[in-house]
């Protein structure tokens, strides 16, 4: 399975997962249709599925058009079936979904929204974390409680250290200011920021990151309890 990063809107990432033999593909969180269509054309792909981590417009904006154009089927969390536009396949927490070479496990990770899920492609060790875990940050807690978000992040922390994290937004550099302010002596963080700046200066995305890297540098993953996490989340909201 090959993973292609597609930049959408201002700072969103959508992802094309590709079976290089059959050319069939899945798109994760298509913010908008056009950049996805262009990539599909240039690589000669057949779009079979659309997967959404949550219902926000910048993650589902391309659903309708892509479904119509490619006759693709839309996959999402069963508890969000009324909010994910044109959903066809409803998955439950912990369910394993498979089609051809594609195989993923669904993790319900409430906090950013109540129906947010992550898709974990365990054979490739790749996690599509949507707006739950970002590089050097985490999503705003819009619908859930701080405790739910903290627990969702704990769940992600239990994955293998070399899990690659593909998140929903290019927020890494912006996030780094907050991490640095509260963790200024962290050598791993300082060296990561250097890499992040380099990547951006050559026009490359700063993802994927790895879980190991995030555990060393991401202040939200480093917080040990809900109280501490809550305090950091509040500070970040007003940063
Ligand atoms: Zn969102
Ligand atoms: Fe988003």
JSON list of C-alpha atoms and ligand atoms in Angstrom, two decimals:
[
{"chain": "A", "resi": 1, "resn": "UNK", "atom": "CA", "xyz": [0.00, 0.00, 0.00]},
{"chain": "A", "resi": 2, "resn": "UNK", "atom": "CA", "xyz": [1.36, 3.37, -1.02]},
{"chain": "A", "resi": 3, "resn": "UNK", "atom": "CA", "xyz": [0.36, 6.55, 0.78]},
{"chain": "A", "resi": 4, "resn": "UNK", "atom": "CA", "xyz": [0.11, 9.82, -1.17]},
{"chain": "A", "resi": 5, "resn": "UNK", "atom": "CA", "xyz": [-0.32, 13.06, 0.72]},
{"chain": "A", "resi": 6, "resn": "UNK", "atom": "CA", "xyz": [-2.69, 15.54, -0.94]},
{"chain": "A", "resi": 7, "resn": "UNK", "atom": "CA", "xyz": [-2.72, 19.11, 0.36]},
{"chain": "A", "resi": 8, "resn": "UNK", "atom": "CA", "xyz": [-6.19, 20.64, 0.47]},
{"chain": "A", "resi": 9, "resn": "UNK", "atom": "CA", "xyz": [-7.72, 24.01, 1.40]},
{"chain": "A", "resi": 10, "resn": "UNK", "atom": "CA", "xyz": [-5.42, 26.19, 3.55]},
{"chain": "A", "resi": 11, "resn": "UNK", "atom": "CA", "xyz": [-3.65, 23.60, 5.67]},
{"chain": "A", "resi": 12, "resn": "UNK", "atom": "CA", "xyz": [-5.53, 20.30, 5.43]},
{"chain": "A", "resi": 13, "resn": "UNK", "atom": "CA", "xyz": [-4.06, 16.94, 4.52]},
{"chain": "A", "resi": 14, "resn": "UNK", "atom": "CA", "xyz": [-6.05, 14.33, 2.64]},
{"chain": "A", "resi": 15, "resn": "UNK", "atom": "CA", "xyz": [-4.48, 10.97, 1.90]},
{"chain": "A", "resi": 16, "resn": "UNK", "atom": "CA", "xyz": [-4.73, 8.57, -0.99]},
{"chain": "A", "resi": 17, "resn": "UNK", "atom": "CA", "xyz": [-4.03, 4.94, -0.11]},
{"chain": "A", "resi": 18, "resn": "UNK", "atom": "CA", "xyz": [-3.09, 3.04, -3.20]},
{"chain": "A", "resi": 19, "resn": "UNK", "atom": "CA", "xyz": [-2.90, -0.59, -4.22]},
{"chain": "A", "resi": 20, "resn": "UNK", "atom": "CA", "xyz": [-0.11, -0.24, -6.77]},
{"chain": "A", "resi": 21, "resn": "UNK", "atom": "CA", "xyz": [-0.99, -3.47, -8.56]},
{"chain": "A", "resi": 22, "resn": "UNK", "atom": "CA", "xyz": [-4.72, -2.93, -9.12]},
{"chain": "A", "resi": 23, "resn": "UNK", "atom": "CA", "xyz": [-4.50, 0.91, -8.95]},
{"chain": "A", "resi": 24, "resn": "UNK", "atom": "CA", "xyz": [-7.52, 0.95, -6.66]},
{"chain": "A", "resi": 25, "resn": "UNK", "atom": "CA", "xyz": [-7.50, 3.64, -4.01]},
{"chain": "A", "resi": 26, "resn": "UNK", "atom": "CA", "xyz": [-9.06, 4.96, -0.83]},
{"chain": "A", "resi": 27, "resn": "UNK", "atom": "CA", "xyz": [-9.14, 8.64, 0.06]},
{"chain": "A", "resi": 28, "resn": "UNK", "atom": "CA", "xyz": [-9.08, 9.66, 3.69]},
{"chain": "A", "resi": 29, "resn": "UNK", "atom": "CA", "xyz": [-10.75, 12.96, 4.68]},
{"chain": "A", "resi": 30, "resn": "UNK", "atom": "CA", "xyz": [-11.21, 14.63, 1.28]},
{"chain": "A", "resi": 31, "resn": "UNK", "atom": "CA", "xyz": [-11.56, 18.29, 2.27]},
{"chain": "A", "resi": 32, "resn": "UNK", "atom": "CA", "xyz": [-12.45, 19.19, -1.29]},
{"chain": "A", "resi": 33, "resn": "UNK", "atom": "CA", "xyz": [-12.77, 17.24, -4.54]},
{"chain": "A", "resi": 34, "resn": "UNK", "atom": "CA", "xyz": [-10.52, 19.05, -7.00]},
{"chain": "A", "resi": 35, "resn": "UNK", "atom": "CA", "xyz": [-7.03, 18.28, -5.66]},
{"chain": "A", "resi": 36, "resn": "UNK", "atom": "CA", "xyz": [-8.07, 14.66, -5.15]},
{"chain": "A", "resi": 37, "resn": "UNK", "atom": "CA", "xyz": [-9.42, 14.38, -8.70]},
{"chain": "A", "resi": 38, "resn": "UNK", "atom": "CA", "xyz": [-6.18, 15.83, -10.08]},
{"chain": "A", "resi": 39, "resn": "UNK", "atom": "CA", "xyz": [-4.08, 13.33, -8.16]},
{"chain": "A", "resi": 40, "resn": "UNK", "atom": "CA", "xyz": [-6.31, 10.42, -9.17]},
{"chain": "A", "resi": 41, "resn": "UNK", "atom": "CA", "xyz": [-5.98, 11.45, -12.81]},
{"chain": "A", "resi": 42, "resn": "UNK", "atom": "CA", "xyz": [-2.23, 11.93, -12.72]},
{"chain": "A", "resi": 43, "resn": "UNK", "atom": "CA", "xyz": [-1.67, 8.53, -11.11]},
{"chain": "A", "resi": 44, "resn": "UNK", "atom": "CA", "xyz": [-4.35, 6.70, -13.11]},
{"chain": "A", "resi": 45, "resn": "UNK", "atom": "CA", "xyz": [-6.20, 5.46, -10.02]},
{"chain": "A", "resi": 46, "resn": "UNK", "atom": "CA", "xyz": [-9.64, 4.00, -9.44]},
{"chain": "A", "resi": 47, "resn": "UNK", "atom": "CA", "xyz": [-11.22, 5.51, -6.33]},
{"chain": "A", "resi": 48, "resn": "UNK", "atom": "CA", "xyz": [-13.18, 2.84, -4.51]},
{"chain": "A", "resi": 49, "resn": "UNK", "atom": "CA", "xyz": [-13.69, 4.22, -1.02]},
{"chain": "A", "resi": 50, "resn": "UNK", "atom": "CA", "xyz": [-13.84, 7.47, 0.91]},
{"chain": "A", "resi": 51, "resn": "UNK", "atom": "CA", "xyz": [-13.07, 7.34, 4.64]},
{"chain": "A", "resi": 52, "resn": "UNK", "atom": "CA", "xyz": [-13.88, 10.11, 7.09]},
{"chain": "A", "resi": 53, "resn": "UNK", "atom": "CA", "xyz": [-12.36, 10.52, 10.55]},
{"chain": "A", "resi": 54, "resn": "UNK", "atom": "CA", "xyz": [-15.11, 12.97, 11.59]},
{"chain": "A", "resi": 55, "resn": "UNK", "atom": "CA", "xyz": [-17.91, 15.12, 10.22]},
{"chain": "A", "resi": 56, "resn": "UNK", "atom": "CA", "xyz": [-16.26, 18.57, 10.05]},
{"chain": "A", "resi": 57, "resn": "UNK", "atom": "CA", "xyz": [-16.58, 20.21, 6.64]},
{"chain": "A", "resi": 58, "resn": "UNK", "atom": "CA", "xyz": [-12.83, 20.34, 6.08]},
{"chain": "A", "resi": 59, "resn": "UNK", "atom": "CA", "xyz": [-12.74, 16.52, 6.29]},
{"chain": "A", "resi": 60, "resn": "UNK", "atom": "CA", "xyz": [-15.89, 15.62, 4.31]},
{"chain": "A", "resi": 61, "resn": "UNK", "atom": "CA", "xyz": [-16.16, 18.52, 1.85]},
{"chain": "A", "resi": 62, "resn": "UNK", "atom": "CA", "xyz": [-15.30, 16.36, -1.16]},
{"chain": "A", "resi": 63, "resn": "UNK", "atom": "CA", "xyz": [-17.54, 13.40, -0.27]},
{"chain": "A", "resi": 64, "resn": "UNK", "atom": "CA", "xyz": [-20.51, 14.14, -2.50]},
{"chain": "A", "resi": 65, "resn": "UNK", "atom": "CA", "xyz": [-18.64, 15.06, -5.65]},
{"chain": "A", "resi": 66, "resn": "UNK", "atom": "CA", "xyz": [-16.12, 12.22, -5.41]},
{"chain": "A", "resi": 67, "resn": "UNK", "atom": "CA", "xyz": [-18.81, 9.65, -4.66]},
{"chain": "A", "resi": 68, "resn": "UNK", "atom": "CA", "xyz": [-20.79, 10.73, -7.71]},
{"chain": "A", "resi": 69, "resn": "UNK", "atom": "CA", "xyz": [-17.81, 10.92, -10.04]},
{"chain": "A", "resi": 70, "resn": "UNK", "atom": "CA", "xyz": [-16.21, 7.58, -9.13]},
{"chain": "A", "resi": 71, "resn": "UNK", "atom": "CA", "xyz": [-19.13, 5.66, -7.69]},
{"chain": "A", "resi": 72, "resn": "UNK", "atom": "CA", "xyz": [-17.07, 5.32, -4.50]},
{"chain": "A", "resi": 73, "resn": "UNK", "atom": "CA", "xyz": [-18.50, 4.18, -1.20]},
{"chain": "A", "resi": 74, "resn": "UNK", "atom": "CA", "xyz": [-18.23, 6.29, 1.92]},
{"chain": "A", "resi": 75, "resn": "UNK", "atom": "CA", "xyz": [-17.01, 4.76, 5.17]},
{"chain": "A", "resi": 76, "resn": "UNK", "atom": "CA", "xyz": [-17.38, 6.25, 8.63]},
{"chain": "A", "resi": 77, "resn": "UNK", "atom": "CA", "xyz": [-18.30, 5.69, 12.27]},
{"chain": "A", "resi": 78, "resn": "UNK", "atom": "CA", "xyz": [-21.78, 4.28, 12.84]},
{"chain": "A", "resi": 79, "resn": "UNK", "atom": "CA", "xyz": [-22.53, 6.77, 15.64]},
{"chain": "A", "resi": 80, "resn": "UNK", "atom": "CA", "xyz": [-21.92, 9.62, 13.18]},
{"chain": "A", "resi": 81, "resn": "UNK", "atom": "CA", "xyz": [-24.12, 8.29, 10.41]},
{"chain": "A", "resi": 82, "resn": "UNK", "atom": "CA", "xyz": [-26.38, 11.35, 10.51]},
{"chain": "A", "resi": 83, "resn": "UNK", "atom": "CA", "xyz": [-23.49, 13.78, 10.22]},
{"chain": "A", "resi": 84, "resn": "UNK", "atom": "CA", "xyz": [-21.22, 12.23, 7.60]},
{"chain": "A", "resi": 85, "resn": "UNK", "atom": "CA", "xyz": [-22.59, 13.21, 4.20]},
{"chain": "A", "resi": 86, "resn": "UNK", "atom": "CA", "xyz": [-23.73, 10.27, 2.05]},
{"chain": "A", "resi": 87, "resn": "UNK", "atom": "CA", "xyz": [-22.23, 7.60, 4.30]},
{"chain": "A", "resi": 88, "resn": "UNK", "atom": "CA", "xyz": [-22.64, 4.00, 3.01]},
{"chain": "A", "resi": 89, "resn": "UNK", "atom": "CA", "xyz": [-20.58, 1.71, 5.25]},
{"chain": "A", "resi": 90, "resn": "UNK", "atom": "CA", "xyz": [-20.95, 2.06, 9.02]},
{"chain": "A", "resi": 91, "resn": "UNK", "atom": "CA", "xyz": [-18.07, 0.86, 11.18]},
{"chain": "A", "resi": 92, "resn": "UNK", "atom": "CA", "xyz": [-18.06, 0.26, 14.91]},
{"chain": "A", "resi": 93, "resn": "UNK", "atom": "CA", "xyz": [-15.38, 0.91, 17.48]},
{"chain": "A", "resi": 94, "resn": "UNK", "atom": "CA", "xyz": [-12.59, -1.72, 17.31]},
{"chain": "A", "resi": 95, "resn": "UNK", "atom": "CA", "xyz": [-14.00, -3.14, 14.10]},
{"chain": "A", "resi": 96, "resn": "UNK", "atom": "CA", "xyz": [-11.59, -4.40, 11.45]},
{"chain": "A", "resi": 97, "resn": "UNK", "atom": "CA", "xyz": [-12.54, -3.50, 7.88]},
{"chain": "A", "resi": 98, "resn": "UNK", "atom": "CA", "xyz": [-10.93, -5.15, 4.88]},
{"chain": "A", "resi": 99, "resn": "UNK", "atom": "CA", "xyz": [-11.06, -4.85, 1.10]},
{"chain": "A", "resi": 100, "resn": "UNK", "atom": "CA", "xyz": [-8.29, -6.35, -1.05]},
{"chain": "A", "resi": 101, "resn": "UNK", "atom": "CA", "xyz": [-4.93, -5.31, 0.37]},
{"chain": "A", "resi": 102, "resn": "UNK", "atom": "CA", "xyz": [-6.52, -2.62, 2.53]},
{"chain": "A", "resi": 103, "resn": "UNK", "atom": "CA", "xyz": [-7.05, -3.56, 6.13]},
{"chain": "A", "resi": 104, "resn": "UNK", "atom": "CA", "xyz": [-7.75, -1.16, 8.96]},
{"chain": "A", "resi": 105, "resn": "UNK", "atom": "CA", "xyz": [-8.90, -1.06, 12.54]},
{"chain": "A", "resi": 106, "resn": "UNK", "atom": "CA", "xyz": [-11.25, 1.64, 13.78]},
{"chain": "A", "resi": 107, "resn": "UNK", "atom": "CA", "xyz": [-10.58, 3.42, 17.06]},
{"chain": "A", "resi": 108, "resn": "UNK", "atom": "CA", "xyz": [-13.27, 5.62, 18.55]},
{"chain": "A", "resi": 109, "resn": "UNK", "atom": "CA", "xyz": [-11.45, 8.66, 19.94]},
{"chain": "A", "resi": 110, "resn": "UNK", "atom": "CA", "xyz": [-14.02, 11.15, 21.27]},
{"chain": "A", "resi": 111, "resn": "UNK", "atom": "CA", "xyz": [-12.94, 14.65, 22.29]},
{"chain": "A", "resi": 112, "resn": "UNK", "atom": "CA", "xyz": [-12.55, 16.88, 19.23]},
{"chain": "A", "resi": 113, "resn": "UNK", "atom": "CA", "xyz": [-16.01, 15.61, 18.23]},
{"chain": "A", "resi": 114, "resn": "UNK", "atom": "CA", "xyz": [-18.06, 12.89, 19.90]},
{"chain": "A", "resi": 115, "resn": "UNK", "atom": "CA", "xyz": [-17.92, 10.65, 16.83]},
{"chain": "A", "resi": 116, "resn": "UNK", "atom": "CA", "xyz": [-14.26, 11.08, 15.90]},
{"chain": "A", "resi": 117, "resn": "UNK", "atom": "CA", "xyz": [-12.43, 7.92, 14.84]},
{"chain": "A", "resi": 118, "resn": "UNK", "atom": "CA", "xyz": [-8.85, 7.11, 13.87]},
{"chain": "A", "resi": 119, "resn": "UNK", "atom": "CA", "xyz": [-8.03, 4.53, 11.20]},
{"chain": "A", "resi": 120, "resn": "UNK", "atom": "CA", "xyz": [-5.12, 2.27, 12.05]},
{"chain": "A", "resi": 121, "resn": "UNK", "atom": "CA", "xyz": [-3.68, 0.37, 9.08]},
{"chain": "A", "resi": 122, "resn": "UNK", "atom": "CA", "xyz": [-1.91, -2.18, 11.21]},
{"chain": "A", "resi": 123, "resn": "UNK", "atom": "CA", "xyz": [-0.04, -4.02, 8.42]},
{"chain": "A", "resi": 124, "resn": "UNK", "atom": "CA", "xyz": [1.66, -0.75, 7.43]},
{"chain": "A", "resi": 125, "resn": "UNK", "atom": "CA", "xyz": [1.69, 0.61, 10.97]},
{"chain": "A", "resi": 126, "resn": "UNK", "atom": "CA", "xyz": [0.09, 3.85, 9.80]},
{"chain": "A", "resi": 127, "resn": "UNK", "atom": "CA", "xyz": [-2.40, 5.81, 11.87]},
{"chain": "A", "resi": 128, "resn": "UNK", "atom": "CA", "xyz": [-4.72, 8.37, 10.28]},
{"chain": "A", "resi": 129, "resn": "UNK", "atom": "CA", "xyz": [-5.43, 10.52, 13.29]},
{"chain": "A", "resi": 130, "resn": "UNK", "atom": "CA", "xyz": [-7.64, 13.27, 11.82]},
{"chain": "A", "resi": 131, "resn": "UNK", "atom": "CA", "xyz": [-8.00, 16.16, 14.26]},
{"chain": "A", "resi": 132, "resn": "UNK", "atom": "CA", "xyz": [-7.31, 14.09, 17.39]},
{"chain": "A", "resi": 133, "resn": "UNK", "atom": "CA", "xyz": [-3.52, 13.92, 17.35]},
{"chain": "A", "resi": 134, "resn": "UNK", "atom": "CA", "xyz": [-1.43, 16.43, 15.41]},
{"chain": "A", "resi": 135, "resn": "UNK", "atom": "CA", "xyz": [2.30, 16.60, 15.22]},
{"chain": "A", "resi": 136, "resn": "UNK", "atom": "CA", "xyz": [3.28, 18.57, 18.35]},
{"chain": "A", "resi": 137, "resn": "UNK", "atom": "CA", "xyz": [-0.35, 19.13, 19.26]},
{"chain": "A", "resi": 138, "resn": "UNK", "atom": "CA", "xyz": [-3.84, 17.76, 19.58]},
{"chain": "A", "resi": 139, "resn": "UNK", "atom": "CA", "xyz": [-7.26, 18.85, 18.38]},
{"chain": "A", "resi": 140, "resn": "UNK", "atom": "CA", "xyz": [-9.41, 21.37, 20.19]},
{"chain": "A", "resi": 141, "resn": "UNK", "atom": "CA", "xyz": [-11.96, 19.76, 22.44]},
{"chain": "A", "resi": 142, "resn": "UNK", "atom": "CA", "xyz": [-15.21, 20.88, 20.80]},
{"chain": "A", "resi": 143, "resn": "UNK", "atom": "CA", "xyz": [-17.76, 18.26, 21.77]},
{"chain": "A", "resi": 144, "resn": "UNK", "atom": "CA", "xyz": [-16.25, 15.87, 24.28]},
{"chain": "A", "resi": 145, "resn": "UNK", "atom": "CA", "xyz": [-14.70, 16.48, 27.68]},
{"chain": "A", "resi": 146, "resn": "UNK", "atom": "CA", "xyz": [-11.03, 17.00, 28.43]},
{"chain": "A", "resi": 147, "resn": "UNK", "atom": "CA", "xyz": [-11.09, 13.61, 30.08]},
{"chain": "A", "resi": 148, "resn": "UNK", "atom": "CA", "xyz": [-12.39, 11.94, 26.92]},
{"chain": "A", "resi": 149, "resn": "UNK", "atom": "CA", "xyz": [-9.71, 13.61, 24.83]},
{"chain": "A", "resi": 150, "resn": "UNK", "atom": "CA", "xyz": [-7.01, 12.62, 27.32]},
{"chain": "A", "resi": 151, "resn": "UNK", "atom": "CA", "xyz": [-8.23, 9.00, 27.23]},
{"chain": "A", "resi": 152, "resn": "UNK", "atom": "CA", "xyz": [-8.33, 9.03, 23.43]},
{"chain": "A", "resi": 153, "resn": "UNK", "atom": "CA", "xyz": [-4.70, 10.13, 23.36]},
{"chain": "A", "resi": 154, "resn": "UNK", "atom": "CA", "xyz": [-3.78, 7.41, 25.88]},
{"chain": "A", "resi": 155, "resn": "UNK", "atom": "CA", "xyz": [-5.27, 4.86, 23.50]},
{"chain": "A", "resi": 156, "resn": "UNK", "atom": "CA", "xyz": [-3.05, 6.11, 20.67]},
{"chain": "A", "resi": 157, "resn": "UNK", "atom": "CA", "xyz": [-0.05, 6.01, 23.03]},
{"chain": "A", "resi": 158, "resn": "UNK", "atom": "CA", "xyz": [-0.44, 2.23, 23.27]},
{"chain": "A", "resi": 159, "resn": "UNK", "atom": "CA", "xyz": [0.30, 1.66, 19.58]},
{"chain": "A", "resi": 160, "resn": "UNK", "atom": "CA", "xyz": [3.78, 0.52, 18.50]},
{"chain": "A", "resi": 161, "resn": "UNK", "atom": "CA", "xyz": [6.44, 3.22, 18.83]},
{"chain": "A", "resi": 162, "resn": "UNK", "atom": "CA", "xyz": [7.24, 3.18, 15.13]},
{"chain": "A", "resi": 163, "resn": "UNK", "atom": "CA", "xyz": [3.63, 3.87, 14.12]},
{"chain": "A", "resi": 164, "resn": "UNK", "atom": "CA", "xyz": [3.56, 6.59, 11.49]},
{"chain": "A", "resi": 165, "resn": "UNK", "atom": "CA", "xyz": [1.14, 9.40, 12.30]},
{"chain": "A", "resi": 166, "resn": "UNK", "atom": "CA", "xyz": [-0.73, 10.98, 9.42]},
{"chain": "A", "resi": 167, "resn": "UNK", "atom": "CA", "xyz": [-2.81, 13.83, 10.82]},
{"chain": "A", "resi": 168, "resn": "UNK", "atom": "CA", "xyz": [-5.46, 16.15, 9.43]},
{"chain": "A", "resi": 169, "resn": "UNK", "atom": "CA", "xyz": [-3.59, 19.46, 9.32]},
{"chain": "A", "resi": 170, "resn": "UNK", "atom": "CA", "xyz": [-0.21, 21.06, 8.71]},
{"chain": "A", "resi": 171, "resn": "UNK", "atom": "CA", "xyz": [-0.07, 22.71, 12.14]},
{"chain": "A", "resi": 172, "resn": "UNK", "atom": "CA", "xyz": [3.34, 21.43, 13.22]},
{"chain": "A", "resi": 173, "resn": "UNK", "atom": "CA", "xyz": [5.32, 24.67, 13.14]},
{"chain": "A", "resi": 174, "resn": "UNK", "atom": "CA", "xyz": [2.52, 26.67, 14.77]},
{"chain": "A", "resi": 175, "resn": "UNK", "atom": "CA", "xyz": [2.19, 23.97, 17.43]},
{"chain": "A", "resi": 176, "resn": "UNK", "atom": "CA", "xyz": [5.92, 24.03, 18.10]},
{"chain": "A", "resi": 177, "resn": "UNK", "atom": "CA", "xyz": [5.77, 27.54, 19.63]},
{"chain": "A", "resi": 178, "resn": "UNK", "atom": "CA", "xyz": [3.47, 26.30, 22.38]},
{"chain": "A", "resi": 179, "resn": "UNK", "atom": "CA", "xyz": [5.51, 23.15, 23.07]},
{"chain": "A", "resi": 180, "resn": "UNK", "atom": "CA", "xyz": [8.70, 25.18, 23.23]},
{"chain": "A", "resi": 181, "resn": "UNK", "atom": "CA", "xyz": [7.21, 27.73, 25.60]},
{"chain": "A", "resi": 182, "resn": "UNK", "atom": "CA", "xyz": [6.34, 25.04, 28.16]},
{"chain": "A", "resi": 183, "resn": "UNK", "atom": "CA", "xyz": [9.14, 22.58, 27.47]},
{"chain": "A", "resi": 184, "resn": "UNK", "atom": "CA", "xyz": [12.05, 24.80, 26.48]},
{"chain": "A", "resi": 185, "resn": "UNK", "atom": "CA", "xyz": [14.85, 22.43, 27.56]},
{"chain": "A", "resi": 186, "resn": "UNK", "atom": "CA", "xyz": [13.60, 19.48, 25.53]},
{"chain": "A", "resi": 187, "resn": "UNK", "atom": "CA", "xyz": [16.45, 18.56, 23.16]},
{"chain": "A", "resi": 188, "resn": "UNK", "atom": "CA", "xyz": [14.32, 16.22, 21.05]},
{"chain": "A", "resi": 189, "resn": "UNK", "atom": "CA", "xyz": [11.82, 19.04, 20.57]},
{"chain": "A", "resi": 190, "resn": "UNK", "atom": "CA", "xyz": [14.49, 21.53, 19.57]},
{"chain": "A", "resi": 191, "resn": "UNK", "atom": "CA", "xyz": [15.92, 19.15, 17.03]},
{"chain": "A", "resi": 192, "resn": "UNK", "atom": "CA", "xyz": [12.46, 18.29, 15.67]},
{"chain": "A", "resi": 193, "resn": "UNK", "atom": "CA", "xyz": [11.69, 21.99, 15.16]},
{"chain": "A", "resi": 194, "resn": "UNK", "atom": "CA", "xyz": [14.86, 22.31, 13.13]},
{"chain": "A", "resi": 195, "resn": "UNK", "atom": "CA", "xyz": [13.73, 19.46, 10.87]},
{"chain": "A", "resi": 196, "resn": "UNK", "atom": "CA", "xyz": [10.22, 20.88, 10.61]},
{"chain": "A", "resi": 197, "resn": "UNK", "atom": "CA", "xyz": [11.56, 24.26, 9.46]},
{"chain": "A", "resi": 198, "resn": "UNK", "atom": "CA", "xyz": [13.78, 22.56, 6.91]},
{"chain": "A", "resi": 199, "resn": "UNK", "atom": "CA", "xyz": [10.92, 20.47, 5.49]},
{"chain": "A", "resi": 200, "resn": "UNK", "atom": "CA", "xyz": [8.71, 23.54, 5.15]},
{"chain": "A", "resi": 201, "resn": "UNK", "atom": "CA", "xyz": [11.51, 25.57, 3.55]},
{"chain": "A", "resi": 202, "resn": "UNK", "atom": "CA", "xyz": [11.77, 23.02, 0.75]},
{"chain": "A", "resi": 203, "resn": "UNK", "atom": "CA", "xyz": [8.00, 22.93, 0.32]},
{"chain": "A", "resi": 204, "resn": "UNK", "atom": "CA", "xyz": [7.52, 19.50, 1.92]},
{"chain": "A", "resi": 205, "resn": "UNK", "atom": "CA", "xyz": [4.94, 18.47, 4.53]},
{"chain": "A", "resi": 206, "resn": "UNK", "atom": "CA", "xyz": [6.15, 17.89, 8.10]},
{"chain": "A", "resi": 207, "resn": "UNK", "atom": "CA", "xyz": [4.31, 14.58, 8.30]},
{"chain": "A", "resi": 208, "resn": "UNK", "atom": "CA", "xyz": [4.27, 11.69, 8.80]},
{"chain": "A", "resi": 209, "resn": "UNK", "atom": "CA", "xyz": [5.65, 11.87, 12.26]},
{"chain": "A", "resi": 210, "resn": "UNK", "atom": "CA", "xyz": [6.13, 8.75, 14.38]},
{"chain": "A", "resi": 211, "resn": "UNK", "atom": "CA", "xyz": [4.54, 7.93, 17.71]},
{"chain": "A", "resi": 212, "resn": "UNK", "atom": "CA", "xyz": [7.99, 7.71, 19.25]},
{"chain": "A", "resi": 213, "resn": "UNK", "atom": "CA", "xyz": [8.83, 11.21, 18.07]},
{"chain": "A", "resi": 214, "resn": "UNK", "atom": "CA", "xyz": [5.54, 12.57, 19.39]},
{"chain": "A", "resi": 215, "resn": "UNK", "atom": "CA", "xyz": [6.02, 10.88, 22.76]},
{"chain": "A", "resi": 216, "resn": "UNK", "atom": "CA", "xyz": [9.33, 12.71, 23.06]},
{"chain": "A", "resi": 217, "resn": "UNK", "atom": "CA", "xyz": [8.19, 16.11, 21.83]},
{"chain": "A", "resi": 218, "resn": "UNK", "atom": "CA", "xyz": [4.41, 16.59, 21.94]},
{"chain": "A", "resi": 219, "resn": "UNK", "atom": "CA", "xyz": [3.51, 18.23, 25.22]},
{"chain": "A", "resi": 220, "resn": "UNK", "atom": "CA", "xyz": [-0.07, 16.90, 25.10]},
{"chain": "A", "resi": 221, "resn": "UNK", "atom": "CA", "xyz": [1.12, 13.32, 24.83]},
{"chain": "A", "resi": 222, "resn": "UNK", "atom": "CA", "xyz": [3.67, 13.96, 27.55]},
{"chain": "A", "resi": 223, "resn": "UNK", "atom": "CA", "xyz": [1.13, 15.16, 30.10]},
{"chain": "A", "resi": 224, "resn": "UNK", "atom": "CA", "xyz": [0.67, 12.47, 32.73]},
{"chain": "A", "resi": 225, "resn": "UNK", "atom": "CA", "xyz": [-2.88, 13.10, 33.96]},
{"chain": "A", "resi": 226, "resn": "UNK", "atom": "CA", "xyz": [-6.19, 14.70, 33.00]},
{"chain": "A", "resi": 227, "resn": "UNK", "atom": "CA", "xyz": [-5.62, 17.70, 35.24]},
{"chain": "A", "resi": 228, "resn": "UNK", "atom": "CA", "xyz": [-2.33, 18.58, 33.63]},
{"chain": "A", "resi": 229, "resn": "UNK", "atom": "CA", "xyz": [-3.71, 17.89, 30.15]},
{"chain": "A", "resi": 230, "resn": "UNK", "atom": "CA", "xyz": [-6.73, 20.09, 30.82]},
{"chain": "A", "resi": 231, "resn": "UNK", "atom": "CA", "xyz": [-4.57, 22.96, 31.95]},
{"chain": "A", "resi": 232, "resn": "UNK", "atom": "CA", "xyz": [-2.39, 22.72, 28.85]},
{"chain": "A", "resi": 233, "resn": "UNK", "atom": "CA", "xyz": [-5.42, 22.52, 26.54]},
{"chain": "A", "resi": 234, "resn": "UNK", "atom": "CA", "xyz": [-6.91, 25.67, 28.12]},
{"chain": "A", "resi": 235, "resn": "UNK", "atom": "CA", "xyz": [-3.60, 27.51, 27.83]},
{"chain": "A", "resi": 236, "resn": "UNK", "atom": "CA", "xyz": [-3.27, 26.48, 24.19]},
{"chain": "A", "resi": 237, "resn": "UNK", "atom": "CA", "xyz": [-6.83, 27.61, 23.39]},
{"chain": "A", "resi": 238, "resn": "UNK", "atom": "CA", "xyz": [-5.83, 31.10, 24.51]},
{"chain": "A", "resi": 239, "resn": "UNK", "atom": "CA", "xyz": [-2.28, 31.04, 23.14]},
{"chain": "B", "resi": 1, "resn": "LIG", "atom": "ZN1", "xyz": [-12.16, 18.90, 12.83]},
{"chain": "B", "resi": 2, "resn": "LIG", "atom": "FE1", "xyz": [-9.99, 19.78, 10.66]}
]
